[in-house]
Amino acid sequence: TLGDPATFRVWVDERGAWGRVLFVGIMILQVIIAFIPGEPFELAAGYAFGAFWGTLLVWVGVVIGSTIVFLFVKKIGIKAVEVFFPRERIDSMKYLNDEKALNATAFILFLIPGTPKDLLTYVAGLTKIRLLPWILLTSIARIPSIVTSTISGNALGLEKYGLAIIVFAATALISGISYLLYQRAQRKRALLEAGDALARQRARARRRGSPH
C-alpha cells in the first residue's frame, strides 16, 4: 500500500488509531532492517497523516528503532553490525571512537535529508557514547529531514504540487550543499590523519636509527 499513497491513506483511515500505531511499528522495523530506505515512508506519512502527525509518528518510530538498534549492538557487539554491513565498511568508521568526531558526523548526516544513516545508527553501539546523549543528538538532528519529507508528502496529498516542488527543490539544494561541505571536511580529516600517521612513522624511524 505504500507504493500507492491514496490507497495507503484509505488503509490508515479504516484502522483509526491502530493505523497510527501500526505505522510507528513500520518505522521501527525500517530502522532495524538497515537496507530499507526511510524517505518513502516519511513521504507516505505526510500524505496519510498530514505534516504535523506524520512528522510526530515518523519521529517516534525512528527514536524507538534507533534505541533498539543501539542497545542490541551494545549487547551483541560487532556481529550484529555485520548482519547488514561488510567488515570493511565498519572498519572505515573507526575514527568515530573519538566522541567529538562521532557527534559531529552524526549531527551532520542526520540533519541532511537523503543521506544514508543506517551504518552510523548501527556503528554508534560499538563506540563509547552512552544511550541518552546519542538518542538526544540524533533525535534533534533528524527533525528537519523528517519535516521536509512529511511536508512534501502532505502537499502531494492536498494536490499542492507547486509547494511540493518547491520543498523538494529546496531540500535537494540544501542537501547537496551540506553534503559537499561534509565531504570536504572528511577529506581534510583524512589528510590530517595521513599526516599524523606519516609523522609517527618518521619519528619511529628516527628512534630506530639513533645510536644507543
PDB file of C-alpha atoms in Angstrom:
ATOM      1  CA  THR A   1       0.000   0.000   0.000  1.00  0.00           C
ATOM      2  CA  LEU A   2       2.940   2.393   0.498  1.00  0.00           C
ATOM      3  CA  GLY A   3       3.505   2.315  -3.256  1.00  0.00           C
ATOM      4  CA  ASP A   4       0.046   3.860  -3.737  1.00  0.00           C
ATOM      5  CA  PRO A   5      -0.344   6.838  -1.363  1.00  0.00           C
ATOM      6  CA  ALA A   6      -4.107   7.168  -1.937  1.00  0.00           C
ATOM      7  CA  THR A   7      -4.679   3.508  -1.068  1.00  0.00           C
ATOM      8  CA  PHE A   8      -2.394   3.855   1.949  1.00  0.00           C
ATOM      9  CA  ARG A   9      -4.428   6.821   3.214  1.00  0.00           C
ATOM     10  CA  VAL A  10      -7.653   4.799   2.928  1.00  0.00           C
ATOM     11  CA  TRP A  11      -5.983   1.853   4.694  1.00  0.00           C
ATOM     12  CA  VAL A  12      -4.938   4.132   7.570  1.00  0.00           C
ATOM     13  CA  ASP A  13      -8.346   5.814   7.874  1.00  0.00           C
ATOM     14  CA  GLU A  14     -10.093   2.443   8.057  1.00  0.00           C
ATOM     15  CA  ARG A  15      -7.989   1.439  11.063  1.00  0.00           C
ATOM     16  CA  GLY A  16      -8.298   4.651  13.055  1.00  0.00           C
ATOM     17  CA  ALA A  17      -5.830   4.918  15.950  1.00  0.00           C
ATOM     18  CA  TRP A  18      -4.468   1.449  15.196  1.00  0.00           C
ATOM     19  CA  GLY A  19      -3.356   2.695  11.800  1.00  0.00           C
ATOM     20  CA  ARG A  20      -1.071   5.156  13.561  1.00  0.00           C
ATOM     21  CA  VAL A  21       0.251   2.504  15.925  1.00  0.00           C
ATOM     22  CA  LEU A  22       0.950   0.176  13.006  1.00  0.00           C
ATOM     23  CA  PHE A  23       2.745   2.941  11.141  1.00  0.00           C
ATOM     24  CA  VAL A  24       5.036   3.588  14.123  1.00  0.00           C
ATOM     25  CA  GLY A  25       5.769  -0.146  14.097  1.00  0.00           C
ATOM     26  CA  ILE A  26       6.622   0.057  10.391  1.00  0.00           C
ATOM     27  CA  MET A  27       9.069   2.908  11.090  1.00  0.00           C
ATOM     28  CA  ILE A  28      10.708   0.925  13.900  1.00  0.00           C
ATOM     29  CA  LEU A  29      11.152  -2.011  11.523  1.00  0.00           C
ATOM     30  CA  GLN A  30      12.569   0.301   8.829  1.00  0.00           C
ATOM     31  CA  VAL A  31      15.314   1.452  11.213  1.00  0.00           C
ATOM     32  CA  ILE A  32      16.157  -2.074  12.388  1.00  0.00           C
ATOM     33  CA  ILE A  33      16.316  -3.549   8.867  1.00  0.00           C
ATOM     34  CA  ALA A  34      19.112  -1.268   7.754  1.00  0.00           C
ATOM     35  CA  PHE A  35      18.784  -1.577   3.975  1.00  0.00           C
ATOM     36  CA  ILE A  36      15.167  -0.309   3.868  1.00  0.00           C
ATOM     37  CA  PRO A  37      15.163   3.405   2.897  1.00  0.00           C
ATOM     38  CA  GLY A  38      13.251   5.743   5.179  1.00  0.00           C
ATOM     39  CA  GLU A  39      12.293   8.594   2.834  1.00  0.00           C
ATOM     40  CA  PRO A  40       9.360   6.805   1.092  1.00  0.00           C
ATOM     41  CA  PHE A  41       7.814   6.099   4.489  1.00  0.00           C
ATOM     42  CA  GLU A  42       8.255   9.728   5.537  1.00  0.00           C
ATOM     43  CA  LEU A  43       6.539  10.952   2.367  1.00  0.00           C
ATOM     44  CA  ALA A  44       3.742   8.431   2.909  1.00  0.00           C
ATOM     45  CA  ALA A  45       3.319   9.652   6.498  1.00  0.00           C
ATOM     46  CA  GLY A  46       2.883  13.242   5.328  1.00  0.00           C
ATOM     47  CA  TYR A  47       0.385  12.132   2.688  1.00  0.00           C
ATOM     48  CA  ALA A  48      -1.659   9.940   5.028  1.00  0.00           C
ATOM     49  CA  PHE A  49      -1.467  11.815   8.350  1.00  0.00           C
ATOM     50  CA  GLY A  50      -0.600  15.406   7.425  1.00  0.00           C
ATOM     51  CA  ALA A  51       2.613  17.293   8.128  1.00  0.00           C
ATOM     52  CA  PHE A  52       2.289  17.513  11.934  1.00  0.00           C
ATOM     53  CA  TRP A  53       1.080  13.997  12.766  1.00  0.00           C
ATOM     54  CA  GLY A  54       3.203  12.495  10.014  1.00  0.00           C
ATOM     55  CA  THR A  55       6.309  14.119  11.477  1.00  0.00           C
ATOM     56  CA  LEU A  56       5.437  13.027  15.016  1.00  0.00           C
ATOM     57  CA  LEU A  57       4.732   9.406  14.073  1.00  0.00           C
ATOM     58  CA  VAL A  58       7.885   9.086  11.966  1.00  0.00           C
ATOM     59  CA  TRP A  59       9.976  10.699  14.710  1.00  0.00           C
ATOM     60  CA  VAL A  60       8.599   8.413  17.434  1.00  0.00           C
ATOM     61  CA  GLY A  61       9.231   5.354  15.252  1.00  0.00           C
ATOM     62  CA  VAL A  62      12.841   6.223  14.396  1.00  0.00           C
ATOM     63  CA  VAL A  63      13.656   7.140  18.009  1.00  0.00           C
ATOM     64  CA  ILE A  64      12.351   3.794  19.277  1.00  0.00           C
ATOM     65  CA  GLY A  65      14.025   1.937  16.410  1.00  0.00           C
ATOM     66  CA  SER A  66      17.362   3.677  16.980  1.00  0.00           C
ATOM     67  CA  THR A  67      17.190   2.871  20.697  1.00  0.00           C
ATOM     68  CA  ILE A  68      16.557  -0.814  19.963  1.00  0.00           C
ATOM     69  CA  VAL A  69      19.460  -0.948  17.477  1.00  0.00           C
ATOM     70  CA  PHE A  70      21.838   0.821  19.868  1.00  0.00           C
ATOM     71  CA  LEU A  71      21.045  -1.491  22.799  1.00  0.00           C
ATOM     72  CA  PHE A  72      21.146  -4.586  20.581  1.00  0.00           C
ATOM     73  CA  VAL A  73      24.600  -3.722  19.223  1.00  0.00           C
ATOM     74  CA  LYS A  74      25.853  -2.895  22.729  1.00  0.00           C
ATOM     75  CA  LYS A  75      24.700  -6.355  23.834  1.00  0.00           C
ATOM     76  CA  ILE A  76      25.790  -8.452  20.820  1.00  0.00           C
ATOM     77  CA  GLY A  77      28.751  -6.444  19.539  1.00  0.00           C
ATOM     78  CA  ILE A  78      30.168  -6.221  16.040  1.00  0.00           C
ATOM     79  CA  LYS A  79      28.452  -9.416  14.865  1.00  0.00           C
ATOM     80  CA  ALA A  80      25.137  -7.564  14.994  1.00  0.00           C
ATOM     81  CA  VAL A  81      26.503  -4.893  12.663  1.00  0.00           C
ATOM     82  CA  GLU A  82      27.998  -7.472  10.282  1.00  0.00           C
ATOM     83  CA  VAL A  83      24.497  -8.819   9.595  1.00  0.00           C
ATOM     84  CA  PHE A  84      23.927  -5.776   7.364  1.00  0.00           C
ATOM     85  CA  PHE A  85      27.377  -4.327   6.630  1.00  0.00           C
ATOM     86  CA  PRO A  86      30.714  -5.772   5.459  1.00  0.00           C
ATOM     87  CA  ARG A  87      33.662  -5.553   7.824  1.00  0.00           C
ATOM     88  CA  GLU A  88      35.461  -3.102   5.505  1.00  0.00           C
ATOM     89  CA  ARG A  89      32.689  -0.508   5.843  1.00  0.00           C
ATOM     90  CA  ILE A  90      32.609  -0.959   9.609  1.00  0.00           C
ATOM     91  CA  ASP A  91      36.386  -0.538   9.864  1.00  0.00           C
ATOM     92  CA  SER A  92      36.172   2.660   7.793  1.00  0.00           C
ATOM     93  CA  MET A  93      34.192   4.225  10.658  1.00  0.00           C
ATOM     94  CA  LYS A  94      36.805   3.564  13.367  1.00  0.00           C
ATOM     95  CA  TYR A  95      37.544   7.285  13.673  1.00  0.00           C
ATOM     96  CA  LEU A  96      34.122   7.569  15.344  1.00  0.00           C
ATOM     97  CA  ASN A  97      35.652   6.118  18.501  1.00  0.00           C
ATOM     98  CA  ASP A  98      36.502   9.762  19.133  1.00  0.00           C
ATOM     99  CA  GLU A  99      33.232  11.020  20.655  1.00  0.00           C
ATOM    100  CA  LYS A 100      33.639  14.524  19.209  1.00  0.00           C
ATOM    101  CA  ALA A 101      34.065  13.072  15.708  1.00  0.00           C
ATOM    102  CA  LEU A 102      31.035  10.836  16.252  1.00  0.00           C
ATOM    103  CA  ASN A 103      28.847  13.711  17.449  1.00  0.00           C
ATOM    104  CA  ALA A 104      29.843  15.990  14.570  1.00  0.00           C
ATOM    105  CA  THR A 105      29.444  13.304  11.900  1.00  0.00           C
ATOM    106  CA  ALA A 106      26.130  12.071  13.295  1.00  0.00           C
ATOM    107  CA  PHE A 107      24.623  15.532  13.596  1.00  0.00           C
ATOM    108  CA  ILE A 108      25.549  16.465  10.016  1.00  0.00           C
ATOM    109  CA  LEU A 109      24.413  13.186   8.435  1.00  0.00           C
ATOM    110  CA  PHE A 110      21.140  13.003  10.341  1.00  0.00           C
ATOM    111  CA  LEU A 111      20.451  16.663   9.594  1.00  0.00           C
ATOM    112  CA  ILE A 112      20.822  16.288   5.811  1.00  0.00           C
ATOM    113  CA  PRO A 113      17.781  14.750   4.066  1.00  0.00           C
ATOM    114  CA  GLY A 114      18.521  11.762   1.876  1.00  0.00           C
ATOM    115  CA  THR A 115      21.885  10.805   3.378  1.00  0.00           C
ATOM    116  CA  PRO A 116      22.419   7.157   4.401  1.00  0.00           C
ATOM    117  CA  LYS A 117      22.109   6.953   8.161  1.00  0.00           C
ATOM    118  CA  ASP A 118      21.837   3.188   8.568  1.00  0.00           C
ATOM    119  CA  LEU A 119      25.524   2.352   9.060  1.00  0.00           C
ATOM    120  CA  LEU A 120      26.012   5.146  11.594  1.00  0.00           C
ATOM    121  CA  THR A 121      22.918   4.024  13.525  1.00  0.00           C
ATOM    122  CA  TYR A 122      24.498   0.598  13.975  1.00  0.00           C
ATOM    123  CA  VAL A 123      28.135   1.639  14.458  1.00  0.00           C
ATOM    124  CA  ALA A 124      27.220   4.000  17.324  1.00  0.00           C
ATOM    125  CA  GLY A 125      26.589   0.964  19.505  1.00  0.00           C
ATOM    126  CA  LEU A 126      30.240  -0.052  19.080  1.00  0.00           C
ATOM    127  CA  THR A 127      31.544   3.261  20.426  1.00  0.00           C
ATOM    128  CA  LYS A 128      31.842   4.588  23.976  1.00  0.00           C
ATOM    129  CA  ILE A 129      28.926   7.005  23.639  1.00  0.00           C
ATOM    130  CA  ARG A 130      26.075   6.403  26.071  1.00  0.00           C
ATOM    131  CA  LEU A 131      22.472   5.816  25.013  1.00  0.00           C
ATOM    132  CA  LEU A 132      20.873   9.055  26.234  1.00  0.00           C
ATOM    133  CA  PRO A 133      23.345  11.506  24.623  1.00  0.00           C
ATOM    134  CA  TRP A 134      23.208   9.524  21.361  1.00  0.00           C
ATOM    135  CA  ILE A 135      19.406   9.442  21.199  1.00  0.00           C
ATOM    136  CA  LEU A 136      19.108  13.132  22.120  1.00  0.00           C
ATOM    137  CA  LEU A 137      21.642  14.129  19.471  1.00  0.00           C
ATOM    138  CA  THR A 138      20.183  12.103  16.633  1.00  0.00           C
ATOM    139  CA  SER A 139      16.551  12.759  17.577  1.00  0.00           C
ATOM    140  CA  ILE A 140      17.068  16.516  17.329  1.00  0.00           C
ATOM    141  CA  ALA A 141      19.197  16.282  14.189  1.00  0.00           C
ATOM    142  CA  ARG A 142      16.597  14.143  12.386  1.00  0.00           C
ATOM    143  CA  ILE A 143      13.749  16.666  12.740  1.00  0.00           C
ATOM    144  CA  PRO A 144      14.493  18.952   9.727  1.00  0.00           C
ATOM    145  CA  SER A 145      14.929  15.966   7.409  1.00  0.00           C
ATOM    146  CA  ILE A 146      11.671  14.372   8.586  1.00  0.00           C
ATOM    147  CA  VAL A 147       9.755  17.654   8.402  1.00  0.00           C
ATOM    148  CA  THR A 148      10.763  18.370   4.803  1.00  0.00           C
ATOM    149  CA  SER A 149       9.688  14.870   3.738  1.00  0.00           C
ATOM    150  CA  THR A 150       6.331  14.956   5.525  1.00  0.00           C
ATOM    151  CA  ILE A 151       5.565  18.487   4.285  1.00  0.00           C
ATOM    152  CA  SER A 152       6.260  17.275   0.748  1.00  0.00           C
ATOM    153  CA  GLY A 153       4.017  14.248   1.247  1.00  0.00           C
ATOM    154  CA  ASN A 154       1.256  16.395   2.728  1.00  0.00           C
ATOM    155  CA  ALA A 155       1.493  18.864  -0.181  1.00  0.00           C
ATOM    156  CA  LEU A 156       1.133  15.997  -2.649  1.00  0.00           C
ATOM    157  CA  GLY A 157      -1.871  14.696  -0.730  1.00  0.00           C
ATOM    158  CA  LEU A 158      -3.522  18.136  -0.873  1.00  0.00           C
ATOM    159  CA  GLU A 159      -2.608  18.384  -4.575  1.00  0.00           C
ATOM    160  CA  LYS A 160      -0.449  21.443  -3.888  1.00  0.00           C
ATOM    161  CA  TYR A 161       2.096  20.365  -6.438  1.00  0.00           C
ATOM    162  CA  GLY A 162       3.797  23.747  -6.607  1.00  0.00           C
ATOM    163  CA  LEU A 163       4.554  23.640  -2.880  1.00  0.00           C
ATOM    164  CA  ALA A 164       5.766  20.056  -3.152  1.00  0.00           C
ATOM    165  CA  ILE A 165       8.152  21.004  -5.970  1.00  0.00           C
ATOM    166  CA  ILE A 166       9.486  23.995  -4.007  1.00  0.00           C
ATOM    167  CA  VAL A 167      10.085  21.865  -0.910  1.00  0.00           C
ATOM    168  CA  PHE A 168      11.762  19.125  -2.965  1.00  0.00           C
ATOM    169  CA  ALA A 169      13.974  21.653  -4.745  1.00  0.00           C
ATOM    170  CA  ALA A 170      14.937  23.488  -1.545  1.00  0.00           C
ATOM    171  CA  THR A 171      15.670  20.187   0.197  1.00  0.00           C
ATOM    172  CA  ALA A 172      17.798  18.983  -2.707  1.00  0.00           C
ATOM    173  CA  LEU A 173      19.750  22.255  -2.756  1.00  0.00           C
ATOM    174  CA  ILE A 174      20.371  22.286   1.000  1.00  0.00           C
ATOM    175  CA  SER A 175      21.238  18.585   0.991  1.00  0.00           C
ATOM    176  CA  GLY A 176      23.669  18.999  -1.899  1.00  0.00           C
ATOM    177  CA  ILE A 177      25.486  21.950  -0.332  1.00  0.00           C
ATOM    178  CA  SER A 178      25.603  20.302   3.099  1.00  0.00           C
ATOM    179  CA  TYR A 179      26.846  17.031   1.654  1.00  0.00           C
ATOM    180  CA  LEU A 180      29.626  18.780  -0.293  1.00  0.00           C
ATOM    181  CA  LEU A 181      30.701  20.585   2.884  1.00  0.00           C
ATOM    182  CA  TYR A 182      30.655  17.291   4.761  1.00  0.00           C
ATOM    183  CA  GLN A 183      32.748  15.596   2.072  1.00  0.00           C
ATOM    184  CA  ARG A 184      35.229  18.478   2.180  1.00  0.00           C
ATOM    185  CA  ALA A 185      35.524  18.137   5.962  1.00  0.00           C
ATOM    186  CA  GLN A 186      36.030  14.380   5.608  1.00  0.00           C
ATOM    187  CA  ARG A 187      38.844  14.899   3.091  1.00  0.00           C
ATOM    188  CA  LYS A 188      40.541  17.353   5.458  1.00  0.00           C
ATOM    189  CA  ARG A 189      40.224  14.857   8.287  1.00  0.00           C
ATOM    190  CA  ALA A 190      41.729  12.105   6.110  1.00  0.00           C
ATOM    191  CA  LEU A 191      44.658  14.348   5.143  1.00  0.00           C
ATOM    192  CA  LEU A 192      45.295  15.260   8.782  1.00  0.00           C
ATOM    193  CA  GLU A 193      45.194  11.597   9.814  1.00  0.00           C
ATOM    194  CA  ALA A 194      47.573  10.679   6.979  1.00  0.00           C
ATOM    195  CA  GLY A 195      49.930  13.474   8.043  1.00  0.00           C
ATOM    196  CA  ASP A 196      49.844  12.330  11.669  1.00  0.00           C
ATOM    197  CA  ALA A 197      50.496   8.728  10.642  1.00  0.00           C
ATOM    198  CA  LEU A 198      53.458   9.801   8.483  1.00  0.00           C
ATOM    199  CA  ALA A 199      54.887  11.909  11.309  1.00  0.00           C
ATOM    200  CA  ARG A 200      54.621   8.971  13.726  1.00  0.00           C
ATOM    201  CA  GLN A 201      56.278   6.688  11.181  1.00  0.00           C
ATOM    202  CA  ARG A 202      59.181   9.106  10.717  1.00  0.00           C
ATOM    203  CA  ALA A 203      59.558   9.517  14.473  1.00  0.00           C
ATOM    204  CA  ARG A 204      59.761   5.723  14.914  1.00  0.00           C
ATOM    205  CA  ALA A 205      62.315   5.534  12.101  1.00  0.00           C
ATOM    206  CA  ARG A 206      64.467   8.216  13.767  1.00  0.00           C
ATOM    207  CA  ARG A 207      64.325   6.380  17.095  1.00  0.00           C
ATOM    208  CA  ARG A 208      65.388   3.143  15.471  1.00  0.00           C
ATOM    209  CA  GLY A 209      68.237   4.897  13.653  1.00  0.00           C
ATOM    210  CA  SER A 210      69.551   6.826  16.667  1.00  0.00           C
ATOM    211  CA  PRO A 211      72.637   5.384  18.454  1.00  0.00           C
ATOM    212  CA  HIS A 212      72.121   3.846  21.912  1.00  0.00           C
TER     213      HIS A 212
END
